[in-house]
Tab-separated table of C-alpha atoms in Angstrom:
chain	number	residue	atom	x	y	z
A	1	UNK	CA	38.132	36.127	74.863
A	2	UNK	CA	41.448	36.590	73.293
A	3	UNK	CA	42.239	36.584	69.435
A	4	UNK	CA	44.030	33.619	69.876
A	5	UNK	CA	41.447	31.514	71.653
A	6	UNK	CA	38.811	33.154	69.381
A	7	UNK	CA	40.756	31.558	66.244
A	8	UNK	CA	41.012	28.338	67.614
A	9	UNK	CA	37.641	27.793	68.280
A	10	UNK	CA	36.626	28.948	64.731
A	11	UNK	CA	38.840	26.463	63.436
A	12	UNK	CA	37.490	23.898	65.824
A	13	UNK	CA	33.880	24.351	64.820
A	14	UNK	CA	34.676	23.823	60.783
A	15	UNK	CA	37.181	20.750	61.873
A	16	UNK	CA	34.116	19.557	63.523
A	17	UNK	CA	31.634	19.947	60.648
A	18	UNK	CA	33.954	19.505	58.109
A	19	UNK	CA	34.295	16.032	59.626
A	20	UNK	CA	30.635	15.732	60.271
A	21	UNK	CA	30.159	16.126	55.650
A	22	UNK	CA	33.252	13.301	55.722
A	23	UNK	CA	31.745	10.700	57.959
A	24	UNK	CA	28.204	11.190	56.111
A	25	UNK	CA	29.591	10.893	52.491
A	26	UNK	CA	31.823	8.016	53.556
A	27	UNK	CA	29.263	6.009	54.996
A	28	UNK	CA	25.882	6.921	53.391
A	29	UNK	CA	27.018	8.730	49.743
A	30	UNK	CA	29.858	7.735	48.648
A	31	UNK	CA	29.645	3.808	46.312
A	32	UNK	CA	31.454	0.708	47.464
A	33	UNK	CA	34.456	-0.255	45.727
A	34	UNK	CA	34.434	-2.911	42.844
A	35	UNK	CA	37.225	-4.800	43.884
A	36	UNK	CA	37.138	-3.708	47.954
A	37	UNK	CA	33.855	-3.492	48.599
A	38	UNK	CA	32.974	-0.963	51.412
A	39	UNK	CA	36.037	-2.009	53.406
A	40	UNK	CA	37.361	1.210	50.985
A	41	UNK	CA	35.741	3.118	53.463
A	42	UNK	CA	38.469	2.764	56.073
A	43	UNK	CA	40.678	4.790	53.452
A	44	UNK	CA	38.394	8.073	54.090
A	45	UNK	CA	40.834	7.975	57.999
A	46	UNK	CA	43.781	5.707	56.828
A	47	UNK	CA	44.650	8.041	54.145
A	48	UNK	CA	43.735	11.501	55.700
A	49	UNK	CA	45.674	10.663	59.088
A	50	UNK	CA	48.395	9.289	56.843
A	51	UNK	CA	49.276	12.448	55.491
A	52	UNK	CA	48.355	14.500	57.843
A	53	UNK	CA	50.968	12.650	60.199
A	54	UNK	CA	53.650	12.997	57.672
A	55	UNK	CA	52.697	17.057	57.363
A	56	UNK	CA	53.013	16.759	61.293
A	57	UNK	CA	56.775	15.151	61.485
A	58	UNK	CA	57.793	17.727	58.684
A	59	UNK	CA	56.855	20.896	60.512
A	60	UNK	CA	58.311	18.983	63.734
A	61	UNK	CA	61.403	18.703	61.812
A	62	UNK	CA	60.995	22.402	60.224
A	63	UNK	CA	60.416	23.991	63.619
A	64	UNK	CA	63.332	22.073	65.085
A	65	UNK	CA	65.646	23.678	62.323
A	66	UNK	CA	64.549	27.236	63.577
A	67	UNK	CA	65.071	26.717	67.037
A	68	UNK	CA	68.674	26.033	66.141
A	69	UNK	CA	69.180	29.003	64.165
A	70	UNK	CA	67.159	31.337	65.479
A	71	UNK	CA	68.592	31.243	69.031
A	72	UNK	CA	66.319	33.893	70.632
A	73	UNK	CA	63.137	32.253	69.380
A	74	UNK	CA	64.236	28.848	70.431
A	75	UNK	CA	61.699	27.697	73.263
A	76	UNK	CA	58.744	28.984	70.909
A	77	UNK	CA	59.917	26.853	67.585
A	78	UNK	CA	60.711	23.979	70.086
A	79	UNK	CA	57.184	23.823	71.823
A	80	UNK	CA	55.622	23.628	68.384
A	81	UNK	CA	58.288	21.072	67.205
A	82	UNK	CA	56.988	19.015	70.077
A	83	UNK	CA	52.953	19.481	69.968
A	84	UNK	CA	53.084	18.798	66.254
A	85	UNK	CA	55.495	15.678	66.942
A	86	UNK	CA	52.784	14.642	69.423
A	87	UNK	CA	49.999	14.661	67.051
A	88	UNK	CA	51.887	13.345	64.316
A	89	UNK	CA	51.982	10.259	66.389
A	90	UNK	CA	48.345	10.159	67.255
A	91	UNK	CA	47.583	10.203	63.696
A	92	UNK	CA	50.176	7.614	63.263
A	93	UNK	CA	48.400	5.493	65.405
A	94	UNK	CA	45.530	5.809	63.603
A	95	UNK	CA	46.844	4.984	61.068
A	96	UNK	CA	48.336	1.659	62.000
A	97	UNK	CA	45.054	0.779	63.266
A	98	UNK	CA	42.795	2.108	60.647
A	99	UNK	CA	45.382	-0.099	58.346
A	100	UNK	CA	45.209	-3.285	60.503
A	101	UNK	CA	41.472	-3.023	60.298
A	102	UNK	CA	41.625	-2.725	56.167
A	103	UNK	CA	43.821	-5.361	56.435
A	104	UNK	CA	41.785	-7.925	58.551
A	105	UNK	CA	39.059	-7.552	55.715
A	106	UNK	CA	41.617	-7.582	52.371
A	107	UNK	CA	44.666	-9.883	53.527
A	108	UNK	CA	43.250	-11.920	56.121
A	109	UNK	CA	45.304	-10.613	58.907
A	110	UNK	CA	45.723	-7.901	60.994
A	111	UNK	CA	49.475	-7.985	60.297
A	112	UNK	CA	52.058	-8.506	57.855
A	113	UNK	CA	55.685	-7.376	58.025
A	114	UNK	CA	55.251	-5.820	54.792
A	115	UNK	CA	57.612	-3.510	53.615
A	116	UNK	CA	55.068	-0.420	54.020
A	117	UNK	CA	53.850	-1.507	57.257
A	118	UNK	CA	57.078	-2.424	58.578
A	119	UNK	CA	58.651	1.044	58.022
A	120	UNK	CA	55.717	3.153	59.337
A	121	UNK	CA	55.362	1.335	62.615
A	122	UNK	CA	59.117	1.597	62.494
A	123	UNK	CA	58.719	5.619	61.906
A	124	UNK	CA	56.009	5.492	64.666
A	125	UNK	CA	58.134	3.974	67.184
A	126	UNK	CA	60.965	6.480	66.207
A	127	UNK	CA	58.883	9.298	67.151
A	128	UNK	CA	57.378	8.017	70.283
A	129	UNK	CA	61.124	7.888	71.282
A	130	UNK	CA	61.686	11.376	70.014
A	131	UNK	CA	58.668	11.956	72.418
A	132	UNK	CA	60.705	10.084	75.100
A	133	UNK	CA	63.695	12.024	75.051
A	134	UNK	CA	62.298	15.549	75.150
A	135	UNK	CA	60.611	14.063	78.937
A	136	UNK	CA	64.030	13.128	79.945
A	137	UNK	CA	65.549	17.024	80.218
A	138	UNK	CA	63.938	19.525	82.971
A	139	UNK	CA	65.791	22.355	81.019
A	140	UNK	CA	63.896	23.789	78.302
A	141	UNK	CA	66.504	24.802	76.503
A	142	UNK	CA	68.694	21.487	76.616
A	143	UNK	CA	65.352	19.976	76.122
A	144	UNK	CA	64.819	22.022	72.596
A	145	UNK	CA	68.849	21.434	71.122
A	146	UNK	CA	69.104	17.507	71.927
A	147	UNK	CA	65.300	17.189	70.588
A	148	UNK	CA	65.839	19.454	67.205
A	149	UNK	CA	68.747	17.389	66.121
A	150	UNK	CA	66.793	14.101	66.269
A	151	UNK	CA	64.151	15.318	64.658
A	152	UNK	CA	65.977	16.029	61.727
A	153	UNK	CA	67.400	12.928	61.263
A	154	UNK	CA	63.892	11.082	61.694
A	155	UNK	CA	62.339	12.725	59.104
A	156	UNK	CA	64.518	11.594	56.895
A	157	UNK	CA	62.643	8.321	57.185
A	158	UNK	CA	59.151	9.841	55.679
A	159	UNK	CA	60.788	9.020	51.850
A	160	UNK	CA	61.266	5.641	52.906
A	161	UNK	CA	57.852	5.048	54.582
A	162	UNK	CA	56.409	6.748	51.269
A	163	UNK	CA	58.591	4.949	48.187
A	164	UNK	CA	58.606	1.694	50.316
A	165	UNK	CA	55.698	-0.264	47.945
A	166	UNK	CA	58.136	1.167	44.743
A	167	UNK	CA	61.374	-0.002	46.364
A	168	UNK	CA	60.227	-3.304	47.401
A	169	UNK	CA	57.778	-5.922	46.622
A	170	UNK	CA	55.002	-4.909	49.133
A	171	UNK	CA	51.536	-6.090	49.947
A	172	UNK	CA	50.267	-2.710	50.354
A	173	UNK	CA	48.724	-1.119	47.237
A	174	UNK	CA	49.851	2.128	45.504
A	175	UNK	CA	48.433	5.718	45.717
A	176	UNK	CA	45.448	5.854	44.363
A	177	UNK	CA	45.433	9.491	43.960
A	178	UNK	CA	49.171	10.671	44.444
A	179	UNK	CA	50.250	7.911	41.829
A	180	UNK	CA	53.198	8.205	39.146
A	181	UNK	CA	51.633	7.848	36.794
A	182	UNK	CA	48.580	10.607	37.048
A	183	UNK	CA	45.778	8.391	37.041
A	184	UNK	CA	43.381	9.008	39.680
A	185	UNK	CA	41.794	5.764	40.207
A	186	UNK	CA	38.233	7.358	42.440
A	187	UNK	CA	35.745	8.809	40.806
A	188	UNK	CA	34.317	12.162	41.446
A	189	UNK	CA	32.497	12.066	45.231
A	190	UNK	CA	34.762	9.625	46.372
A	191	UNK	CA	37.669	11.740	45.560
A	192	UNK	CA	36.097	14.792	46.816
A	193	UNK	CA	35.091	12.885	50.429
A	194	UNK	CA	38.662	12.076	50.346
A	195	UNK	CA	39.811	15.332	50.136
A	196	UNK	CA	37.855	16.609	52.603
A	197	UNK	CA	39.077	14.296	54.838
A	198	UNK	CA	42.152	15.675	54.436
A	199	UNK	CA	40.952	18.933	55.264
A	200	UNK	CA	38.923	17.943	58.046
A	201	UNK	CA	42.411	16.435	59.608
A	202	UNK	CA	44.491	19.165	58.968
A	203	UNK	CA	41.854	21.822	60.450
A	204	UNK	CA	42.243	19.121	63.310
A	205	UNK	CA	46.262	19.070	63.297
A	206	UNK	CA	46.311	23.118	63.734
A	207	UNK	CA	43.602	22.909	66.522
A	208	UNK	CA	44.932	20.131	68.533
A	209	UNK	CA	49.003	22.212	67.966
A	210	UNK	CA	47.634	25.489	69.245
A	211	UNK	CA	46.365	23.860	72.149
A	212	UNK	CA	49.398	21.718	72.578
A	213	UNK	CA	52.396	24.257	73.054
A	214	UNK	CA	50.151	26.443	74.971
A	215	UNK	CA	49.949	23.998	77.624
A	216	UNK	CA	53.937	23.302	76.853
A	217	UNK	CA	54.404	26.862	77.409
A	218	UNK	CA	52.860	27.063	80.641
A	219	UNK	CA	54.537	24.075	82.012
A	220	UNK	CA	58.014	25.411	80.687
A	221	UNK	CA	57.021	28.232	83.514
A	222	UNK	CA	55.916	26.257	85.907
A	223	UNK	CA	59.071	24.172	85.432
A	224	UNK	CA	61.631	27.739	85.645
A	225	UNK	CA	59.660	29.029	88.337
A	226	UNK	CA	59.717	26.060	90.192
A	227	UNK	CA	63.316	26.165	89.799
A	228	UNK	CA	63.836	29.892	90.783
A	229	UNK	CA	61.871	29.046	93.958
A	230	UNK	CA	63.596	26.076	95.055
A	231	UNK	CA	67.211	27.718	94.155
A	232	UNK	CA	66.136	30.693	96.134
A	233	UNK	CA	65.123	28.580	99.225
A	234	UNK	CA	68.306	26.440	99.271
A	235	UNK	CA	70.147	29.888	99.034
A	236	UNK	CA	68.086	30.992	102.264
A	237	UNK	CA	68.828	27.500	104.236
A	238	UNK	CA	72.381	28.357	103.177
A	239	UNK	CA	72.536	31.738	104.822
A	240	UNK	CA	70.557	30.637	107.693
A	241	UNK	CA	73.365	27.780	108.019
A	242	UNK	CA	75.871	30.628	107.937
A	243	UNK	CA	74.050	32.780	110.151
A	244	UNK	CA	73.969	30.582	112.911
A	245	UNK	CA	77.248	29.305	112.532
């Protein structure tokens, strides 16, 4: 077993207990809310994968910067632009749905075009695009310079998503934690199963990228040595054709 593998697995195994201590505290320890009632819950996932998601699309976006200036390291920074982009959106997703769900129980609805949830599905859709694109070149390297400059443009929408309930008049409630004004509005084990969460997520962000561009780097050679073989048999059908003629 390889260093590499060896270190992924590690980090597997805490993801998965760390998750195991967040899934017991949220549903067993932790109080309901006075106001929410145990519909807070959902925010143990909503706000972990929110974050996490947002940590994903930055490093997609940091990533994508270094495969533009550091030329001979391009393919590497570019596969980890793309696994990260890739779970970014999977957390994104969860996040939609984990917000729906809060939603159904404190609005009513599954839906509103709020100004919050309007701009995150619209950053979700923006990546699943960016997701798009990168299948649309065989070439990895035309693949990682068309990619890298979208992705710095859509993270420019994170701010947005983020400062959207302070721009606008929005639905969606303020950080509870993260808030302007430095009060934390959890007490102590809710706060602390919170944080963990986040933990728990991120340990699951790094697992689920090392996996990712490994298998992007092995299709990247399948792709090239497909290539190479099917140049080099056109090239002998050509000199046959010559040959004969």
């Amino acid at each position: 077993m390889t260093t590499g593998t060896a270190t992924t697995r590690v980090i597997g195994w805490i993801a998965i207990l760390t998750t195991a201590w967040v899934v017991v505290s949220a549903f067993f320890l932790t109080p309901a809310d006075v106001i929410q009632g145990d519909s807070v819950r959902i925010m143990y996932v909503h706000v972990p994968t929110a974050w996490i998601a947002y940590l994903a699309f930055v490093i997609t976006a940091v990533a994508s910067g270094c495969s533009l200036v550091r030329k001979h390291r391009t393919l590497g920074f570019d596969r980890v632009a793309g696994a990260s982009a890739e779970v970014g959106v999977l957390f994104m997703a969860m996040t939609l749905i984990t917000g729906s769900l809060w939603g159904r129980l404190t609005w009513g609805t599954f839906w509103q075009w709020d100004p919050r949830l309007t701009t995150t599905l619209f950053l979700f859709v923006t990546y699943v695009g960016y997701l798009a694109i990168r299948r649309v070149d065989v070439d990895p390297v035309r693949r990682a310079r068309r990619s890298a400059v979208i992705a710095l443009l859509a993270v420019l929408e994170i701010p947005l998503v983020h400062f959207s309930v302070v721009l606008w008049r929005s639905l969606h409630q303020e950080a509870s934690v993260l808030n302007t004004d430095g009060d934390v509005r959890l007490d102590g084990l809710m706060l602390f199963t919170l944080f963990s969460g986040v933990v728990a997520f991120t340990l699951m962000f790094v697992w689920l990228v090392m996996h990712r561009q490994r298998l992007t780097a092995l299709s990247d050679v399948e792709r090239v040595v497909g290539l190479d073989a099917s140049i080099a048999a056109r090239r002998a059908e050509h000199a046959g054709g010559v040959r004969a003629t």
